[in-house]
Amino acid sequence: DMAISLLDNEPTLNAELAHLNGQHKERGIPSNYYDVFIRALHAVVPAALGRCFDHPAWDACSDVIIAGIRQ
């Protein structure tokens, strides 16, 4: 939620993603879990948003966020 709201503020977004990256590393989150998370988003969000779901927009945003956390 926070990362999505920061997409238009790149310096702050990068700081938040670096923080989240550190937390995920400390907790030993495996890289493949991010792929599972994306599949879950693709299953749940369209069902919740219906015709308002914009797949390319969600992919563009989630790609930036996950790349920053996954580093």
N, CA, C and O atoms as a MOPAC input file, in Angstrom:
PM7 MOZYME 1SCF
protein

 N      0.82600 1    -1.18400 1     0.00000 1
 C      0.00000 1     0.00000 1     0.00000 1
 C      0.87500 1     1.25400 1     0.00000 1
 O      0.66400 1     2.16500 1    -0.80000 1
 N      1.84900 1     1.29400 1     0.89300 1
 C      2.71500 1     2.46600 1     0.96000 1
 C      3.53100 1     2.61000 1    -0.31800 1
 O      3.66700 1     3.71000 1    -0.85300 1
 N      4.07000 1     1.50200 1    -0.80400 1
 C      4.88700 1     1.56600 1    -2.01900 1
 C      4.06100 1     2.04900 1    -3.20700 1
 O      4.55600 1     2.82300 1    -4.02700 1
 N      2.83400 1     1.61200 1    -3.31100 1
 C      1.97500 1     2.05800 1    -4.41400 1
 C      1.74900 1     3.56200 1    -4.32900 1
 O      1.77600 1     4.25500 1    -5.34600 1
 N      1.52700 1     4.06400 1    -3.12400 1
 C      1.28800 1     5.50300 1    -2.97900 1
 C      2.54600 1     6.32500 1    -3.22400 1
 O      2.46000 1     7.53700 1    -3.42700 1
 N      3.70700 1     5.69000 1    -3.20900 1
 C      4.96800 1     6.40500 1    -3.43200 1
 C      5.48100 1     6.29700 1    -4.86500 1
 O      6.56500 1     6.80000 1    -5.16200 1
 N      4.73900 1     5.66300 1    -5.75000 1
 C      5.21500 1     5.46600 1    -7.12100 1
 C      5.53600 1     6.77400 1    -7.83700 1
 O      6.33800 1     6.78300 1    -8.77100 1
 N      4.92800 1     7.86200 1    -7.41900 1
 C      5.20500 1     9.14800 1    -8.06900 1
 C      6.25900 1     9.97000 1    -7.32700 1
 O      6.47200 1    11.14100 1    -7.64100 1
 N      6.91300 1     9.35500 1    -6.34700 1
 C      7.96800 1    10.01600 1    -5.58100 1
 C      9.16100 1     9.06500 1    -5.52300 1
 O      9.37600 1     8.37700 1    -4.52600 1
 N      9.92400 1     9.04100 1    -6.60100 1
 C     10.96000 1     8.02000 1    -6.76800 1
 C     11.98900 1     7.96700 1    -5.63900 1
 O     12.30200 1     6.86600 1    -5.18600 1
 N     12.53200 1     9.08400 1    -5.15700 1
 C     13.51900 1     8.97800 1    -4.07100 1
 C     12.94200 1     8.33000 1    -2.80400 1
 O     13.59700 1     7.49700 1    -2.17600 1
 N     11.73500 1     8.71000 1    -2.44000 1
 C     11.11200 1     8.13400 1    -1.24600 1
 C     10.73200 1     6.68100 1    -1.49400 1
 O     10.88500 1     5.84000 1    -0.60800 1
 N     10.24200 1     6.38200 1    -2.68400 1
 C      9.92200 1     4.99800 1    -3.04500 1
 C     11.16600 1     4.12900 1    -2.94200 1
 O     11.11500 1     3.04300 1    -2.36400 1
 N     12.27600 1     4.58800 1    -3.49200 1
 C     13.51000 1     3.80200 1    -3.44800 1
 C     13.97100 1     3.55600 1    -2.01600 1
 O     14.45600 1     2.47100 1    -1.69700 1
 N     13.82300 1     4.55300 1    -1.15700 1
 C     14.18900 1     4.37400 1     0.25000 1
 C     13.28800 1     3.33200 1     0.91300 1
 O     13.76800 1     2.48400 1     1.66500 1
 N     12.00000 1     3.39300 1     0.64000 1
 C     11.06000 1     2.42500 1     1.20500 1
 C     11.34000 1     1.01600 1     0.67800 1
 O     11.29900 1     0.04900 1     1.43900 1
 N     11.62300 1     0.89900 1    -0.61400 1
 C     11.91600 1    -0.41600 1    -1.19100 1
 C     13.20600 1    -0.99100 1    -0.62000 1
 O     13.29500 1    -2.19700 1    -0.38600 1
 N     14.20700 1    -0.14200 1    -0.39300 1
 C     15.45300 1    -0.60400 1     0.22700 1
 C     15.17400 1    -1.11900 1     1.63900 1
 O     15.72500 1    -2.13800 1     2.05400 1
 N     14.32800 1    -0.41900 1     2.36100 1
 C     13.94300 1    -0.85100 1     3.71000 1
 C     13.22200 1    -2.20400 1     3.65300 1
 O     13.54300 1    -3.11400 1     4.41700 1
 N     12.26100 1    -2.32800 1     2.75700 1
 C     11.52800 1    -3.59000 1     2.61100 1
 C     12.44500 1    -4.71800 1     2.15200 1
 O     12.30300 1    -5.85900 1     2.59000 1
 N     13.38300 1    -4.39300 1     1.26900 1
 C     14.35500 1    -5.38300 1     0.81400 1
 C     15.13600 1    -5.93600 1     2.00500 1
 O     15.31700 1    -7.14700 1     2.13000 1
 N     15.59500 1    -5.04300 1     2.87100 1
 C     16.33000 1    -5.48000 1     4.05900 1
 C     15.48900 1    -6.37000 1     4.95600 1
 O     15.97600 1    -7.37900 1     5.46500 1
 N     14.23800 1    -6.00500 1     5.15300 1
 C     13.34900 1    -6.82400 1     5.97900 1
 C     13.14200 1    -8.20600 1     5.37300 1
 O     13.15700 1    -9.21000 1     6.08500 1
 N     12.95100 1    -8.25500 1     4.06200 1
 C     12.73200 1    -9.54300 1     3.40700 1
 C     13.98700 1   -10.40900 1     3.46400 1
 O     13.89400 1   -11.62500 1     3.63300 1
 N     15.16200 1    -9.79100 1     3.32400 1
 C     16.41500 1   -10.55300 1     3.43900 1
 C     16.58800 1   -11.10100 1     4.84600 1
 O     16.95900 1   -12.26200 1     5.02000 1
 N     16.31700 1   -10.26400 1     5.86200 1
 C     16.43300 1   -10.70700 1     7.25900 1
 C     15.52100 1   -11.88900 1     7.54700 1
 O     15.86700 1   -12.77600 1     8.32800 1
 N     14.38100 1   -11.89500 1     6.92600 1
 C     13.40200 1   -12.95600 1     7.17300 1
 C     13.60400 1   -14.16400 1     6.26100 1
 O     12.89900 1   -15.16500 1     6.38900 1
 N     14.55800 1   -14.07300 1     5.34800 1
 C     14.86600 1   -15.20700 1     4.47800 1
 C     13.77800 1   -15.52600 1     3.47000 1
 O     13.53400 1   -16.69500 1     3.16900 1
 N     13.11800 1   -14.49500 1     2.94100 1
 C     12.05800 1   -14.71300 1     1.95600 1
 C     12.69500 1   -15.17400 1     0.64200 1
 O     13.46300 1   -14.41900 1     0.04600 1
 N     12.40000 1   -16.38200 1     0.17700 1
 C     12.99300 1   -16.88000 1    -1.07000 1
 C     12.49100 1   -16.10000 1    -2.28800 1
 O     11.37100 1   -15.58700 1    -2.29100 1
 N     13.31600 1   -16.02000 1    -3.29900 1
 C     12.99900 1   -15.26700 1    -4.51200 1
 C     11.72200 1   -15.76300 1    -5.18500 1
 O     10.95400 1   -14.96100 1    -5.71600 1
 N     11.48700 1   -17.06600 1    -5.16900 1
 C     10.30600 1   -17.60000 1    -5.85800 1
 C      8.99500 1   -17.18700 1    -5.17900 1
 O      7.93600 1   -17.28400 1    -5.79900 1
 N      9.03800 1   -16.74100 1    -3.95000 1
 C      7.81900 1   -16.29300 1    -3.26800 1
 C      7.22400 1   -15.06200 1    -3.94200 1
 O      6.01200 1   -14.85500 1    -3.89900 1
 N      8.06900 1   -14.24900 1    -4.56000 1
 C      7.56500 1   -13.06400 1    -5.24600 1
 C      6.70400 1   -13.47000 1    -6.44200 1
 O      5.69100 1   -12.83200 1    -6.72900 1
 N      7.10700 1   -14.52200 1    -7.13000 1
 C      6.31600 1   -15.02200 1    -8.26000 1
 C      4.95900 1   -15.54200 1    -7.78400 1
 O      3.93800 1   -15.32600 1    -8.43800 1
 N      4.95900 1   -16.21900 1    -6.65400 1
 C      3.71100 1   -16.71700 1    -6.07300 1
 C      2.81600 1   -15.53500 1    -5.69500 1
 O      1.60500 1   -15.57100 1    -5.91600 1
 N      3.41500 1   -14.49300 1    -5.12600 1
 C      2.65600 1   -13.30000 1    -4.74000 1
 C      2.00500 1   -12.64900 1    -5.95700 1
 O      0.84000 1   -12.25500 1    -5.89700 1
 N      2.74200 1   -12.53300 1    -7.05600 1
 C      2.19400 1   -11.93100 1    -8.28000 1
 C      1.03300 1   -12.77100 1    -8.80800 1
 O      0.00400 1   -12.22500 1    -9.20800 1
 N      1.19200 1   -14.08500 1    -8.81100 1
 C      0.09300 1   -14.95100 1    -9.27100 1
 C     -1.14400 1   -14.76000 1    -8.39000 1
 O     -2.27000 1   -14.74600 1    -8.88500 1
 N     -0.92600 1   -14.61600 1    -7.08900 1
 C     -2.05200 1   -14.38400 1    -6.18000 1
 C     -2.72400 1   -13.04300 1    -6.47700 1
 O     -3.95200 1   -12.95400 1    -6.49300 1
 N     -1.92400 1   -12.00300 1    -6.71000 1
 C     -2.49700 1   -10.70100 1    -7.07400 1
 C     -3.33100 1   -10.80600 1    -8.34000 1
 O     -4.43000 1   -10.25600 1    -8.41700 1
 N     -2.80100 1   -11.51700 1    -9.33700 1
 C     -3.51500 1   -11.66000 1   -10.61200 1
 C     -4.81800 1   -12.44500 1   -10.45300 1
 O     -5.73100 1   -12.30000 1   -11.26600 1
 N     -4.90700 1   -13.26300 1    -9.42900 1
 C     -6.13200 1   -14.02400 1    -9.19500 1
 C     -7.15600 1   -13.22900 1    -8.38200 1
 O     -8.35800 1   -13.33000 1    -8.62300 1
 N     -6.68200 1   -12.44800 1    -7.42900 1
 C     -7.58200 1   -11.79600 1    -6.47900 1
 C     -8.00400 1   -10.39200 1    -6.90400 1
 O     -9.18500 1   -10.05200 1    -6.83100 1
 N     -7.05700 1    -9.58200 1    -7.34400 1
 C     -7.37100 1    -8.17400 1    -7.63500 1
 C     -8.38600 1    -8.02800 1    -8.77000 1
 O     -9.32600 1    -7.24600 1    -8.62600 1
 N     -8.24500 1    -8.74100 1    -9.89200 1
 C     -9.26300 1    -8.59800 1   -10.94000 1
 C    -10.66200 1    -8.98800 1   -10.45600 1
 O    -11.65700 1    -8.37500 1   -10.84200 1
 N    -10.72300 1   -10.00600 1    -9.61400 1
 C    -12.02500 1   -10.42200 1    -9.09100 1
 C    -12.63600 1    -9.32900 1    -8.21400 1
 O    -13.85300 1    -9.14300 1    -8.20200 1
 N    -11.79200 1    -8.61600 1    -7.48800 1
 C    -12.28700 1    -7.55300 1    -6.60900 1
 C    -12.64900 1    -6.28900 1    -7.38200 1
 O    -13.62100 1    -5.61300 1    -7.04600 1
 N    -11.87100 1    -5.96800 1    -8.41700 1
 C    -12.08300 1    -4.71700 1    -9.14900 1
 C    -12.98800 1    -4.86500 1   -10.36100 1
 O    -13.51800 1    -3.87800 1   -10.87100 1
 N    -13.16300 1    -6.08800 1   -10.82000 1
 C    -14.01600 1    -6.31300 1   -11.98800 1
 C    -13.48100 1    -5.62300 1   -13.22800 1
 O    -12.28200 1    -5.65900 1   -13.50300 1
 N    -14.38100 1    -4.99300 1   -13.97500 1
 C    -13.98300 1    -4.37900 1   -15.24700 1
 C    -13.04700 1    -3.18700 1   -15.06600 1
 O    -12.46300 1    -2.70800 1   -16.03800 1
 N    -12.89800 1    -2.70300 1   -13.83200 1
 C    -11.99100 1    -1.57600 1   -13.56700 1
 C    -10.53200 1    -2.01900 1   -13.47400 1
 O     -9.63400 1    -1.17900 1   -13.42900 1
 N    -10.28700 1    -3.33200 1   -13.44500 1
 C     -8.91300 1    -3.82700 1   -13.34500 1
 C     -8.16300 1    -3.53800 1   -14.63100 1
 O     -8.62700 1    -3.87300 1   -15.72100 1
 N     -7.00500 1    -2.91600 1   -14.50000 1
 C     -6.14200 1    -2.58900 1   -15.64100 1
 C     -4.86600 1    -3.41700 1   -15.50600 1
 O     -3.92400 1    -3.02300 1   -14.81900 1
 N     -4.85600 1    -4.57100 1   -16.17400 1
 C     -3.74500 1    -5.52200 1   -16.04200 1
 C     -2.39100 1    -4.88200 1   -16.34700 1
 O     -1.47500 1    -5.02100 1   -15.53700 1
 N     -2.21800 1    -4.18400 1   -17.47900 1
 C     -0.90800 1    -3.57600 1   -17.75500 1
 C     -0.48100 1    -2.56500 1   -16.68500 1
 O      0.69800 1    -2.49200 1   -16.34100 1
 N     -1.41900 1    -1.79900 1   -16.16400 1
 C     -1.07300 1    -0.81700 1   -15.12700 1
 C     -0.63400 1    -1.51700 1   -13.84200 1
 O      0.35200 1    -1.11800 1   -13.22300 1
 N     -1.36200 1    -2.55800 1   -13.44100 1
 C     -0.97600 1    -3.30400 1   -12.24400 1
 C      0.37800 1    -3.97500 1   -12.43700 1
 O      1.20100 1    -3.98300 1   -11.52100 1
 N      0.61700 1    -4.53600 1   -13.61900 1
 C      1.91500 1    -5.15800 1   -13.88200 1
 C      3.04200 1    -4.13900 1   -13.81900 1
 O      4.09200 1    -4.41100 1   -13.23600 1
 N      2.83600 1    -2.97100 1   -14.41100 1
 C      3.87800 1    -1.94000 1   -14.40500 1
 C      4.21600 1    -1.51900 1   -12.97800 1
 O      5.38800 1    -1.38800 1   -12.62800 1
 N      3.20500 1    -1.31200 1   -12.16800 1
 C      3.43500 1    -0.89500 1   -10.78100 1
 C      4.06300 1    -2.01500 1    -9.95500 1
 O      5.04000 1    -1.79200 1    -9.24100 1
 N      3.50600 1    -3.20400 1   -10.05200 1
 C      4.02200 1    -4.30900 1    -9.24600 1
 C      5.42600 1    -4.71000 1    -9.68300 1
 O      6.22100 1    -5.14800 1    -8.85100 1
 N      5.75100 1    -4.57200 1   -10.96000 1
 C      7.11100 1    -4.87500 1   -11.42500 1
 C      8.13200 1    -3.96500 1   -10.75500 1
 O      9.19000 1    -4.42700 1   -10.32900 1
 N      7.82400 1    -2.67900 1   -10.65900 1
 C      8.73500 1    -1.71900 1   -10.01600 1
 C      8.91200 1    -2.06700 1    -8.54300 1
 O     10.03100 1    -2.10000 1    -8.03200 1
 N      7.80800 1    -2.32300 1    -7.87500 1
 C      7.85500 1    -2.59500 1    -6.43800 1
 C      8.59000 1    -3.90000 1    -6.14900 1
 O      9.45900 1    -3.94400 1    -5.27900 1
 N      8.25000 1    -4.94400 1    -6.86100 1
 C      8.87700 1    -6.24100 1    -6.59700 1
 C     10.35400 1    -6.22400 1    -6.96700 1
 O     11.17200 1    -6.81200 1    -6.25900 1
 N     10.70800 1    -5.56500 1    -8.05700 1
 C     12.12800 1    -5.46600 1    -8.42000 1
 C     12.91200 1    -4.76300 1    -7.31700 1
 O     14.04400 1    -5.14600 1    -7.02100 1
 N     12.32300 1    -3.74600 1    -6.71400 1
 C     13.00400 1    -3.02800 1    -5.64100 1
 C     13.15600 1    -3.84700 1    -4.37800 1
 O     14.16600 1    -3.73700 1    -3.68300 1
 N     12.17200 1    -4.66200 1    -4.07500 1
 C     12.23000 1    -5.48800 1    -2.86400 1
 C     13.10100 1    -6.72000 1    -3.09100 1
 O     13.80400 1    -7.16200 1    -2.18300 1
 N     13.05600 1    -7.25900 1    -4.27300 1
 C     13.71300 1    -8.52900 1    -4.60400 1
 C     15.22600 1    -8.39600 1    -4.76700 1
 O     15.94400 1    -9.37800 1    -4.57900 1
 N     15.71900 1    -7.23700 1    -5.10400 1
 C     17.13700 1    -6.99000 1    -5.44000 1
 C     18.07700 1    -7.99200 1    -4.85500 1
 O     19.28700 1    -7.89800 1    -5.06200 1

